[in-house]
XYZ file of C-alpha atoms in Angstrom:
683
model
C -21.558 -205.960 -111.851
C -22.253 -202.239 -111.967
C -24.508 -202.326 -108.888
C -21.880 -203.568 -106.427
C -18.206 -202.968 -105.622
C -16.405 -205.656 -103.633
C -14.544 -204.204 -100.656
C -14.082 -207.386 -98.630
C -13.895 -211.097 -99.359
C -13.920 -214.305 -97.368
C -12.158 -217.494 -98.447
C -13.160 -220.705 -96.682
C -10.059 -222.901 -96.368
C -11.326 -226.501 -96.212
C -9.284 -228.859 -98.427
C -5.747 -229.624 -99.544
C -5.861 -230.252 -103.289
C -3.266 -232.804 -104.453
C -1.697 -232.597 -107.944
C -4.055 -235.347 -109.151
C -7.099 -233.373 -107.976
C -7.772 -235.355 -104.831
C -9.271 -233.241 -102.030
C -8.124 -234.019 -98.491
C -9.887 -232.250 -95.564
C -7.597 -229.882 -93.687
C -6.954 -230.755 -90.031
C -7.939 -227.207 -89.048
C -10.399 -225.567 -91.486
C -10.221 -221.785 -91.365
C -11.503 -218.574 -92.923
C -9.134 -216.199 -94.714
C -10.440 -212.637 -94.732
C -9.122 -209.680 -96.640
C -10.319 -206.084 -96.889
C -9.146 -203.730 -99.626
C -7.875 -200.649 -97.792
C -8.176 -198.328 -100.796
C -11.605 -199.685 -101.712
C -12.786 -198.981 -98.162
C -11.227 -195.499 -98.362
C -13.210 -194.893 -101.551
C -16.431 -195.833 -99.714
C -15.617 -193.650 -96.703
C -14.710 -190.684 -98.923
C -17.837 -191.142 -101.042
C -16.110 -191.661 -104.396
C -16.536 -194.359 -106.999
C -12.914 -195.256 -107.748
C -9.687 -195.834 -105.845
C -8.086 -193.209 -108.084
C -10.521 -190.585 -106.771
C -9.335 -191.010 -103.168
C -7.292 -188.240 -101.558
C -3.892 -189.953 -101.926
C -4.327 -190.686 -105.613
C -5.856 -187.287 -106.405
C -2.728 -185.586 -105.037
C -0.336 -187.844 -106.957
C -2.324 -187.633 -110.202
C -2.392 -183.829 -109.922
C 1.387 -183.773 -109.454
C 1.902 -186.048 -112.469
C -0.463 -183.906 -114.555
C 1.538 -180.776 -113.707
C 4.755 -182.464 -114.816
C 3.081 -183.566 -118.054
C 1.372 -180.202 -118.615
C -2.036 -181.805 -119.202
C -5.468 -180.714 -118.004
C -7.387 -183.999 -118.349
C -6.672 -185.815 -115.080
C -8.733 -188.843 -115.996
C -6.115 -190.218 -118.387
C -5.089 -193.821 -117.663
C -1.435 -192.864 -118.166
C -1.613 -190.539 -115.157
C -3.156 -193.258 -113.035
C -0.378 -195.705 -113.896
C 2.333 -193.162 -113.036
C 0.629 -192.260 -109.741
C 0.231 -195.918 -108.780
C 3.795 -196.846 -109.727
C 5.518 -194.031 -107.799
C 4.100 -195.502 -104.586
C 5.237 -199.067 -105.243
C 8.668 -198.015 -106.530
C 9.371 -195.636 -103.646
C 8.465 -198.174 -100.977
C 10.492 -200.907 -102.678
C 13.577 -198.675 -102.610
C 12.907 -197.755 -98.969
C 12.817 -201.506 -98.276
C 16.338 -201.879 -99.706
C 15.487 -203.039 -103.237
C 17.695 -201.672 -106.046
C 16.897 -201.993 -109.789
C 18.657 -205.035 -111.236
C 18.134 -207.926 -113.634
C 17.036 -210.518 -111.101
C 14.642 -211.106 -108.214
C 12.962 -208.156 -106.551
C 15.346 -205.771 -108.299
C 13.995 -206.892 -111.673
C 10.410 -206.336 -110.502
C 11.351 -202.799 -109.462
C 13.113 -202.152 -112.764
C 10.053 -203.276 -114.724
C 7.715 -201.050 -112.711
C 9.982 -198.004 -113.151
C 10.281 -198.583 -116.895
C 6.547 -199.046 -117.255
C 5.957 -195.730 -115.459
C 8.534 -193.978 -117.638
C 6.910 -195.371 -120.774
C 3.515 -194.012 -119.677
C 5.171 -190.673 -118.926
C 6.575 -190.762 -122.453
C 3.041 -191.372 -123.751
C 1.945 -188.225 -121.867
C 4.556 -186.245 -123.788
C 7.105 -185.984 -120.954
C 10.546 -186.022 -122.564
C 12.753 -185.128 -119.592
C 13.613 -187.243 -116.538
C 10.570 -186.831 -114.307
C 9.646 -189.886 -112.220
C 11.836 -189.045 -109.206
C 10.130 -185.653 -108.920
C 6.983 -187.400 -107.677
C 8.696 -188.636 -104.517
C 8.101 -185.236 -102.893
C 4.323 -185.258 -103.509
C 4.250 -188.879 -102.263
C 5.967 -187.842 -99.028
C 3.397 -185.061 -98.609
C 0.516 -187.544 -98.449
C 2.210 -190.622 -96.944
C 5.270 -189.317 -95.104
C 3.469 -188.833 -91.789
C 2.208 -192.444 -91.714
C 5.542 -193.780 -93.026
C 8.368 -191.639 -91.574
C 10.951 -193.973 -93.136
C 9.769 -192.700 -96.539
C 10.633 -189.105 -95.679
C 13.932 -190.170 -94.101
C 14.940 -192.064 -97.257
C 13.675 -189.451 -99.717
C 17.087 -188.314 -101.115
C 18.170 -191.905 -101.767
C 14.821 -192.872 -103.307
C 14.965 -189.859 -105.631
C 18.541 -190.668 -106.649
C 17.808 -194.355 -107.368
C 14.737 -193.534 -109.482
C 16.520 -190.713 -111.333
C 19.508 -192.872 -112.260
C 17.346 -195.771 -113.422
C 15.176 -193.518 -115.589
C 18.232 -191.864 -117.132
C 19.580 -195.291 -118.114
C 16.264 -196.398 -119.568
C 15.614 -193.180 -121.498
C 18.846 -193.755 -123.410
C 17.184 -196.751 -125.070
C 13.456 -195.973 -124.767
C 13.067 -193.777 -127.828
C 15.292 -195.997 -129.967
C 13.333 -199.069 -128.890
C 10.005 -197.372 -129.605
C 11.255 -196.409 -133.056
C 12.184 -200.035 -133.715
C 8.774 -201.196 -132.497
C 6.838 -198.601 -134.482
C 8.868 -199.349 -137.589
C 8.122 -203.054 -137.209
C 4.420 -202.367 -136.726
C 4.247 -200.423 -139.998
C 5.084 -203.595 -141.900
C 3.062 -205.891 -139.622
C 0.541 -208.122 -141.323
C -2.140 -209.188 -138.872
C -2.845 -208.150 -135.292
C -0.134 -210.045 -133.430
C 3.368 -208.773 -132.640
C 5.805 -211.685 -133.252
C 7.441 -213.192 -130.187
C 10.881 -212.801 -131.774
C 10.362 -209.029 -132.039
C 9.186 -208.807 -128.420
C 12.263 -210.778 -127.363
C 14.605 -208.552 -129.404
C 13.122 -205.473 -127.745
C 13.674 -207.100 -124.349
C 17.158 -208.403 -125.085
C 18.540 -205.367 -126.939
C 16.610 -202.400 -125.540
C 15.625 -203.615 -122.077
C 11.888 -203.584 -122.822
C 10.064 -205.948 -120.445
C 7.527 -207.952 -122.445
C 4.667 -206.517 -120.399
C 5.713 -203.027 -121.554
C 5.529 -204.217 -125.171
C 2.141 -205.789 -124.370
C 0.907 -202.471 -122.920
C 1.959 -200.675 -126.084
C 0.261 -203.324 -128.202
C -3.027 -203.180 -126.272
C -3.254 -199.426 -126.811
C -3.238 -200.152 -130.549
C -5.611 -203.087 -130.450
C -2.814 -205.619 -130.961
C -1.614 -208.703 -129.107
C 1.844 -210.168 -128.457
C 2.849 -213.732 -129.325
C 3.815 -214.596 -125.744
C 4.459 -218.246 -126.595
C 6.967 -217.189 -129.244
C 8.580 -214.810 -126.735
C 8.918 -217.628 -124.190
C 10.449 -219.921 -126.820
C 13.063 -217.269 -127.613
C 13.731 -216.767 -123.896
C 14.061 -220.517 -123.346
C 16.513 -220.770 -126.247
C 18.628 -217.994 -124.729
C 18.602 -219.644 -121.299
C 19.741 -222.913 -122.843
C 22.559 -221.134 -124.657
C 23.614 -219.518 -121.376
C 23.482 -222.843 -119.543
C 25.519 -224.549 -122.247
C 28.123 -221.799 -122.140
C 28.499 -221.805 -118.357
C 27.954 -225.452 -117.442
C 30.615 -226.580 -114.996
C 32.340 -229.744 -116.146
C 32.404 -231.277 -112.670
C 28.592 -231.188 -112.398
C 27.646 -233.278 -115.430
C 26.814 -236.505 -113.689
C 29.049 -237.165 -110.648
C 27.365 -237.429 -107.282
C 24.145 -239.070 -108.378
C 23.107 -241.718 -105.861
C 25.938 -240.935 -103.442
C 25.260 -240.087 -99.795
C 26.108 -236.596 -98.567
C 29.681 -236.147 -97.365
C 30.124 -235.474 -93.637
C 31.986 -232.154 -93.319
C 34.339 -232.008 -90.324
C 36.291 -228.902 -91.349
C 34.815 -226.590 -88.715
C 36.607 -228.563 -85.998
C 39.756 -229.861 -87.722
C 42.011 -229.447 -90.762
C 42.957 -233.127 -91.024
C 40.698 -236.179 -90.951
C 40.455 -239.737 -92.213
C 37.913 -240.675 -94.863
C 37.047 -243.398 -97.325
C 37.139 -242.858 -101.095
C 33.539 -243.745 -102.030
C 33.733 -242.725 -105.701
C 36.270 -241.698 -108.335
C 35.646 -239.962 -111.652
C 37.771 -239.157 -114.671
C 36.837 -236.542 -117.261
C 37.238 -237.481 -120.923
C 35.850 -236.669 -124.353
C 32.608 -238.454 -123.524
C 32.089 -236.526 -120.279
C 32.750 -237.586 -116.708
C 32.934 -241.335 -116.110
C 33.181 -243.330 -112.885
C 36.441 -245.298 -112.514
C 37.892 -247.695 -109.972
C 41.283 -245.987 -109.679
C 43.421 -243.047 -110.745
C 47.105 -243.663 -111.435
C 50.044 -241.313 -110.933
C 49.814 -238.340 -113.310
C 46.059 -238.695 -113.801
C 43.472 -236.089 -112.826
C 39.911 -236.585 -111.689
C 37.430 -236.283 -108.844
C 37.574 -238.089 -105.525
C 34.472 -238.251 -103.313
C 35.023 -239.067 -99.614
C 32.490 -240.171 -97.027
C 33.870 -237.519 -94.617
C 36.272 -234.666 -95.194
C 37.695 -231.530 -93.553
C 37.853 -229.860 -97.009
C 35.352 -226.994 -97.397
C 33.421 -227.201 -100.679
C 32.965 -223.942 -102.558
C 29.818 -222.146 -101.447
C 28.545 -218.855 -100.082
C 31.239 -217.021 -102.028
C 34.064 -218.927 -100.299
C 36.394 -220.860 -102.582
C 36.941 -224.589 -102.075
C 39.816 -225.815 -99.937
C 43.001 -227.234 -101.373
C 45.532 -229.613 -99.843
C 46.306 -233.308 -100.328
C 45.066 -236.847 -99.812
C 47.585 -239.356 -98.457
C 46.841 -243.084 -98.839
C 48.584 -246.441 -98.258
C 51.616 -247.465 -100.271
C 52.917 -243.921 -100.698
C 49.820 -242.660 -102.508
C 49.684 -238.849 -102.617
C 47.025 -236.852 -104.463
C 47.096 -233.054 -104.690
C 43.682 -231.482 -104.049
C 43.352 -228.386 -106.226
C 39.728 -227.510 -105.477
C 36.665 -228.820 -103.653
C 33.090 -228.602 -104.969
C 29.716 -229.714 -103.686
C 27.892 -232.100 -106.037
C 24.121 -232.507 -106.363
C 22.956 -234.515 -103.383
C 25.544 -233.105 -100.970
C 28.618 -235.201 -101.827
C 31.954 -233.310 -101.840
C 34.129 -233.710 -104.945
C 37.863 -233.160 -104.486
C 39.509 -232.176 -107.787
C 42.753 -234.158 -107.586
C 45.941 -234.871 -109.473
C 47.663 -238.071 -108.335
C 51.311 -237.258 -107.641
C 52.443 -240.732 -106.519
C 51.019 -244.200 -106.085
C 47.473 -245.172 -106.992
C 44.242 -243.666 -105.633
C 41.564 -246.361 -105.482
C 37.896 -246.520 -104.614
C 37.460 -247.964 -101.111
C 40.853 -246.691 -99.880
C 41.160 -245.043 -96.466
C 43.054 -241.780 -96.882
C 44.221 -238.930 -94.698
C 42.651 -235.712 -95.959
C 44.920 -232.763 -95.106
C 43.758 -229.209 -95.783
C 46.361 -226.575 -96.740
C 46.389 -224.824 -93.358
C 47.938 -221.539 -94.508
C 45.413 -221.150 -97.349
C 42.460 -222.067 -95.094
C 43.453 -219.590 -92.391
C 43.995 -216.850 -94.978
C 40.562 -217.606 -96.439
C 38.990 -217.521 -92.971
C 40.517 -214.087 -92.340
C 38.998 -212.771 -95.562
C 35.614 -214.371 -94.868
C 35.220 -212.825 -91.422
C 36.487 -209.528 -92.862
C 33.709 -209.756 -95.471
C 31.101 -209.891 -92.696
C 32.675 -206.863 -91.022
C 32.743 -205.050 -94.369
C 29.036 -205.761 -94.961
C 28.088 -204.410 -91.540
C 30.348 -201.360 -91.955
C 28.833 -200.513 -95.342
C 25.332 -200.623 -93.823
C 26.399 -198.282 -91.041
C 28.117 -195.783 -93.354
C 25.778 -195.896 -96.387
C 22.455 -197.032 -94.913
C 20.320 -200.079 -94.274
C 19.491 -200.445 -97.974
C 22.908 -202.063 -98.516
C 22.411 -205.780 -99.087
C 24.797 -208.386 -100.436
C 24.555 -209.165 -104.157
C 27.507 -211.502 -104.441
C 30.922 -212.233 -102.984
C 34.233 -214.008 -103.460
C 36.323 -215.115 -100.498
C 39.773 -216.477 -101.362
C 43.128 -216.847 -99.568
C 44.567 -213.778 -101.301
C 41.609 -211.377 -101.455
C 37.908 -210.731 -100.987
C 35.335 -209.219 -103.297
C 31.948 -207.961 -102.096
C 29.065 -206.844 -104.359
C 26.211 -204.895 -102.800
C 23.148 -202.852 -103.655
C 23.901 -199.132 -103.772
C 22.974 -196.438 -106.265
C 26.171 -194.365 -106.502
C 29.976 -194.653 -106.341
C 31.466 -194.377 -102.866
C 33.284 -191.136 -102.151
C 36.857 -191.240 -100.812
C 35.478 -190.124 -97.437
C 32.958 -192.988 -97.378
C 35.623 -195.543 -98.308
C 37.914 -194.278 -95.550
C 35.051 -194.422 -93.031
C 34.231 -198.021 -93.984
C 37.867 -199.075 -93.849
C 38.392 -197.430 -90.464
C 35.231 -199.001 -89.034
C 36.337 -202.500 -90.064
C 39.825 -202.031 -88.628
C 38.342 -200.767 -85.359
C 36.484 -204.070 -85.006
C 39.699 -205.962 -85.768
C 41.556 -204.057 -83.052
C 38.688 -204.696 -80.639
C 39.446 -208.449 -80.984
C 35.747 -209.348 -80.946
C 34.709 -212.980 -80.468
C 33.444 -214.804 -83.582
C 30.798 -217.357 -82.638
C 28.782 -219.787 -84.759
C 25.499 -221.315 -83.551
C 23.035 -223.710 -85.121
C 19.433 -222.588 -84.666
C 16.091 -222.608 -86.443
C 15.670 -220.242 -89.364
C 12.751 -218.486 -87.655
C 14.753 -217.995 -84.447
C 17.734 -216.672 -86.421
C 15.629 -214.120 -88.260
C 13.891 -213.119 -85.037
C 17.312 -212.536 -83.454
C 18.188 -210.141 -86.302
C 20.471 -212.340 -88.394
C 20.804 -211.153 -91.983
C 19.868 -213.603 -94.749
C 20.378 -213.287 -98.489
C 17.159 -212.654 -100.370
C 16.470 -215.460 -102.833
C 18.687 -217.999 -101.034
C 17.104 -221.255 -99.895
C 17.652 -222.146 -96.250
C 16.745 -225.304 -94.366
C 14.869 -225.498 -91.102
C 18.169 -225.213 -89.225
C 20.788 -222.633 -90.139
C 24.266 -221.650 -89.003
C 24.374 -218.155 -87.535
C 27.706 -216.327 -87.361
C 27.928 -213.541 -84.813
C 30.856 -211.121 -84.602
C 30.557 -209.402 -81.227
C 27.599 -207.028 -81.366
C 28.712 -205.699 -84.749
C 27.513 -208.336 -87.234
C 25.151 -211.307 -87.328
C 24.506 -213.240 -90.561
C 23.536 -216.682 -91.749
C 26.722 -218.308 -93.058
C 28.090 -221.790 -93.622
C 31.673 -220.701 -94.267
C 34.833 -220.981 -92.182
C 35.978 -218.100 -89.981
C 38.566 -216.937 -87.469
C 38.014 -217.346 -83.718
C 38.445 -213.649 -82.920
C 38.624 -210.573 -85.161
C 42.165 -209.803 -83.986
C 43.359 -212.730 -86.129
C 42.369 -210.790 -89.283
C 45.225 -208.310 -88.956
C 45.236 -205.308 -91.265
C 42.175 -204.746 -93.495
C 42.730 -202.664 -96.643
C 40.278 -201.695 -99.396
C 42.042 -201.935 -102.758
C 39.303 -201.021 -105.248
C 35.686 -199.838 -105.600
C 33.573 -199.717 -108.728
C 30.301 -200.547 -110.423
C 29.513 -203.985 -111.822
C 25.853 -203.522 -112.822
C 23.039 -201.043 -112.563
C 22.585 -200.320 -108.856
C 25.329 -202.751 -107.805
C 28.740 -201.672 -106.521
C 31.817 -203.784 -105.797
C 34.456 -203.393 -103.102
C 37.679 -205.395 -103.281
C 39.913 -205.739 -100.246
C 42.739 -207.711 -98.648
C 43.376 -208.772 -95.059
C 46.161 -210.239 -92.949
C 49.386 -211.157 -94.747
C 47.748 -210.380 -98.111
C 47.138 -206.810 -96.893
C 50.741 -206.566 -95.712
C 51.961 -207.768 -99.127
C 49.713 -205.225 -100.869
C 51.016 -202.342 -98.746
C 54.621 -203.447 -99.237
C 54.114 -203.642 -103.021
C 52.693 -200.115 -102.926
C 55.704 -198.900 -100.937
C 58.090 -200.552 -103.377
C 56.338 -198.872 -106.297
C 56.561 -195.540 -104.478
C 60.275 -196.126 -103.814
C 60.909 -196.903 -107.498
C 59.018 -193.782 -108.575
C 60.917 -191.678 -106.021
C 64.233 -193.087 -107.256
C 63.367 -192.134 -110.840
C 62.602 -188.621 -109.586
C 65.900 -188.625 -107.642
C 64.442 -188.005 -104.214
C 63.180 -189.765 -101.070
C 59.698 -191.307 -100.928
C 58.526 -188.555 -98.557
C 59.095 -185.937 -101.295
C 57.297 -187.950 -103.998
C 54.113 -185.864 -104.027
C 56.010 -182.548 -104.196
C 58.308 -183.753 -106.962
C 55.385 -185.156 -109.018
C 53.570 -181.821 -108.636
C 56.690 -180.003 -109.850
C 57.002 -182.451 -112.762
C 53.374 -181.866 -113.776
C 53.876 -178.118 -113.610
C 56.924 -178.453 -115.876
C 54.868 -180.592 -118.250
C 52.217 -177.858 -118.453
C 54.913 -175.287 -119.229
C 56.304 -177.482 -122.004
C 52.843 -178.087 -123.460
C 52.290 -174.322 -123.597
C 55.640 -173.932 -125.315
C 54.675 -176.623 -127.830
C 51.452 -174.742 -128.546
C 53.409 -171.532 -129.158
C 55.772 -173.369 -131.519
C 52.824 -174.943 -133.345
C 51.237 -171.550 -133.796
C 54.513 -170.201 -135.147
C 54.854 -173.199 -137.448
C 51.274 -172.751 -138.643
C 52.109 -169.156 -139.473
C 54.909 -170.350 -141.723
C 57.731 -170.823 -139.292
C 58.699 -167.181 -139.535
C 57.771 -166.966 -143.229
C 54.904 -164.764 -144.383
C 52.766 -167.406 -146.082
C 50.167 -164.848 -147.126
C 52.812 -163.070 -149.196
C 53.359 -166.294 -151.189
C 49.755 -166.403 -152.390
C 49.288 -166.178 -156.148
C 46.667 -163.878 -157.651
C 44.356 -165.678 -160.093
C 41.728 -163.279 -161.314
C 39.926 -161.798 -158.336
C 41.038 -164.699 -156.079
C 44.226 -165.636 -154.261
C 45.667 -169.165 -154.481
C 48.132 -170.616 -151.989
C 49.657 -174.079 -151.584
C 52.419 -174.598 -149.021
C 54.297 -177.264 -147.087
C 54.583 -177.091 -143.254
C 56.403 -180.248 -142.205
C 55.924 -181.300 -138.574
C 52.579 -179.517 -138.163
C 49.672 -181.628 -136.983
C 46.140 -181.467 -138.373
C 45.025 -178.938 -135.775
C 47.891 -176.561 -136.602
C 47.137 -176.866 -140.334
C 43.445 -176.055 -139.763
C 44.295 -173.034 -137.629
C 46.751 -171.805 -140.273
C 44.128 -172.201 -143.022
C 41.588 -170.216 -140.973
C 44.045 -167.368 -140.356
C 45.097 -167.247 -144.009
C 41.472 -167.135 -145.191
C 40.902 -164.100 -142.954
C 44.017 -162.329 -144.304
C 43.642 -163.155 -147.992
C 39.931 -162.429 -148.490
C 38.692 -164.401 -151.540
C 41.082 -167.339 -151.527
C 41.722 -171.074 -151.983
C 44.382 -172.575 -149.707
C 45.968 -176.036 -149.480
C 48.540 -176.866 -146.798
C 50.414 -180.156 -146.425
C 52.642 -181.688 -143.773
C 54.966 -184.710 -143.735
C 54.856 -186.249 -140.252
C 57.565 -188.089 -138.336
C 55.471 -191.273 -138.673
C 55.877 -191.279 -142.451
C 52.376 -189.970 -143.167
C 51.013 -186.979 -145.052
C 48.423 -184.559 -143.637
C 46.448 -182.273 -145.945
C 44.021 -179.447 -145.135
C 42.226 -177.401 -147.788
C 40.223 -174.229 -147.141
C 38.157 -172.109 -149.510
C 36.380 -168.853 -148.665
C 32.608 -169.107 -148.892
C 32.348 -166.921 -151.999
C 34.531 -169.443 -153.872
C 33.160 -172.679 -152.370
C 30.548 -173.147 -155.082
C 33.097 -172.801 -157.904
C 36.005 -174.605 -156.245
C 34.931 -176.897 -153.351
C 37.617 -177.561 -150.739
C 37.034 -181.318 -151.022
C 37.856 -181.366 -154.752
C 40.981 -179.280 -154.193
C 42.101 -181.699 -151.489
C 41.422 -184.764 -153.645
C 43.737 -183.472 -156.369
C 46.639 -183.634 -153.903
C 45.478 -186.707 -151.957
C 45.450 -189.016 -154.990
C 49.123 -188.168 -155.667
C 50.221 -189.078 -152.109
C 48.145 -192.275 -152.085
C 45.351 -191.118 -149.833
C 41.950 -189.495 -149.660
C 39.884 -187.041 -147.626
C 36.728 -185.011 -147.451
C 34.736 -182.429 -145.557
C 32.623 -179.324 -146.089
C 32.694 -177.171 -149.260
C 34.732 -174.560 -147.377
C 37.031 -176.881 -145.356
C 38.338 -180.405 -146.030
C 40.930 -182.652 -144.423
C 42.725 -185.784 -145.557
C 46.061 -187.495 -145.856
C 48.206 -190.065 -147.568
C 51.050 -192.521 -147.198
C 53.671 -191.141 -149.639
C 55.444 -188.148 -148.050
C 58.080 -188.245 -150.809
C 55.359 -187.149 -153.251
C 54.045 -184.209 -151.191
C 55.722 -181.456 -153.285
C 54.404 -183.043 -156.468
C 50.934 -183.297 -154.933
C 50.859 -179.629 -153.912
C 51.992 -178.535 -157.341
C 49.376 -180.734 -159.065
C 46.628 -179.294 -156.898
C 47.897 -175.751 -157.488
C 47.853 -176.225 -161.278
C 44.333 -177.720 -161.125
C 43.017 -174.855 -158.995
C 44.704 -172.202 -161.121
C 43.042 -173.598 -164.244
C 39.668 -173.862 -162.461
C 39.795 -170.273 -161.200
C 41.014 -168.889 -164.505
C 38.159 -170.630 -166.318
C 35.615 -169.080 -163.980
C 34.553 -172.423 -162.450
C 33.685 -174.497 -165.561
C 34.217 -178.261 -165.949
């Protein structure tokens, strides 16, 4: 009510409510207490609203200055002031705008703030400029905010720039739809289209609707979202996961200790037109899935690809394992092709992992951990993993960061990783409780689900992460580490690609071979490649300048005085000429020069190109453009050479496909223009 403001509440925790409504007394009843800090601040400062407290007054004043408004009680200002705090602290905490998880929450808050800034009349990028005022009132209590200020400002600025590209267009679509709206409810399909096409979160559309006394059909929006999710699932559904594994016990994985082990084939599947079906055997030449009760094959997970190798059974049975996947329930499916014999359910087989591929994969996986740690040291603690691929021939690592890496940053990261390789650090894996792992400082992926016990991989004192993958014993086994590419894959997400070990050696050797081939073509040793390329580029610039001089000469008539060929028709001059080999730019420049020299004039120039095309440019001085538009003059010639064109009344450009008819076209246009000028512009 109006008489009281709640600043504290108590919740008496007494029962556990089951899904059916049954209340079971808690073994230890307790009291949960919570005090609203800002509400208490309002009481202490003697004001009636959180927004009147000192922190908010400062932020609202800063937002009002940016908006150029005097009324500081506007709700739009309050939203912007509130959102700059939440957004800044999320970025300080390592969150980057994205389309999932915490990153999506941040993106929605930023876009909501920008939309309210737009409602205040702010048309330039502004939100990041409130980080400074926020630091002024909260930087002393939160020094990490001041320390991260440049990065916070950059992240917010980039995200707002991206959103502003679509904000006004999306608002125009929404406003246009509202003009024809019958009733007071915005259709769910429209809300979904705004979200899907323009990046409008539905709550932003709902805000806009509320300001106009409207509502949004949220059920219709959810139906459209559900339909899209189903389409995405149907498009990406993995064939091996449509049924196999149900009711099977989890496979015992022995691959940390050994690369060869004996196991029993507990299930076999063959994929056909009707889906995946369980079978009793797979004959030579057939492909399918083999599930073992124990296996040394690593199933794809955590970014690491599945192992490959072979299964060897009695009677000369050999099955090639092309991939390994984990099925629902924890069973491991080996994607096999039977090379010889017959693979049967119940057989005992020797499972042999491809040792070279596994060791190459392990090198790349440990290198990925070193890369992650190095990126955090060079770029900052906000770097968190967003995805990875670990394969025998390469690694790919996606991470949260707001800007491309400079060459200096890439070199620093690469050097830091190689220093750890040369240090030959021990790589140790331990099983411990999740709480103990986090307390020890192990990094975990946000959004991943972990059990009570986790596997912690420690690389010396340089890196410690939760990881279930396979790794080298010491970093010295990695060999050379080389970054091969860096780029952006999504808003606020960068990607580094790299190679290690023999793959890195192969990459460097391929680069050397390419350099040797280039040097041979330049007739010099590899060491002189840079100097010779520089000299070649300088020669290219000289030739380009020479081409420009020749074009200018050609446009002037190739030594002929084109202006002298102009025909006097009344008070005007008329010129049509052919300049074969000239491009469109040269023709336009020639027309401009001739218009300056001839005064009142109509000019049409044509060129037959080496590609068998015709280029046409027509120019008319402004005093003639009303009587003889350049476009009409051009059309008279274009129709003869089988083409068309258009432009302004004083300048038009076009072309055709019949160079053999160019002379005829120029003459036809000349006759038409002569008649038009002589008649004084009639008809």
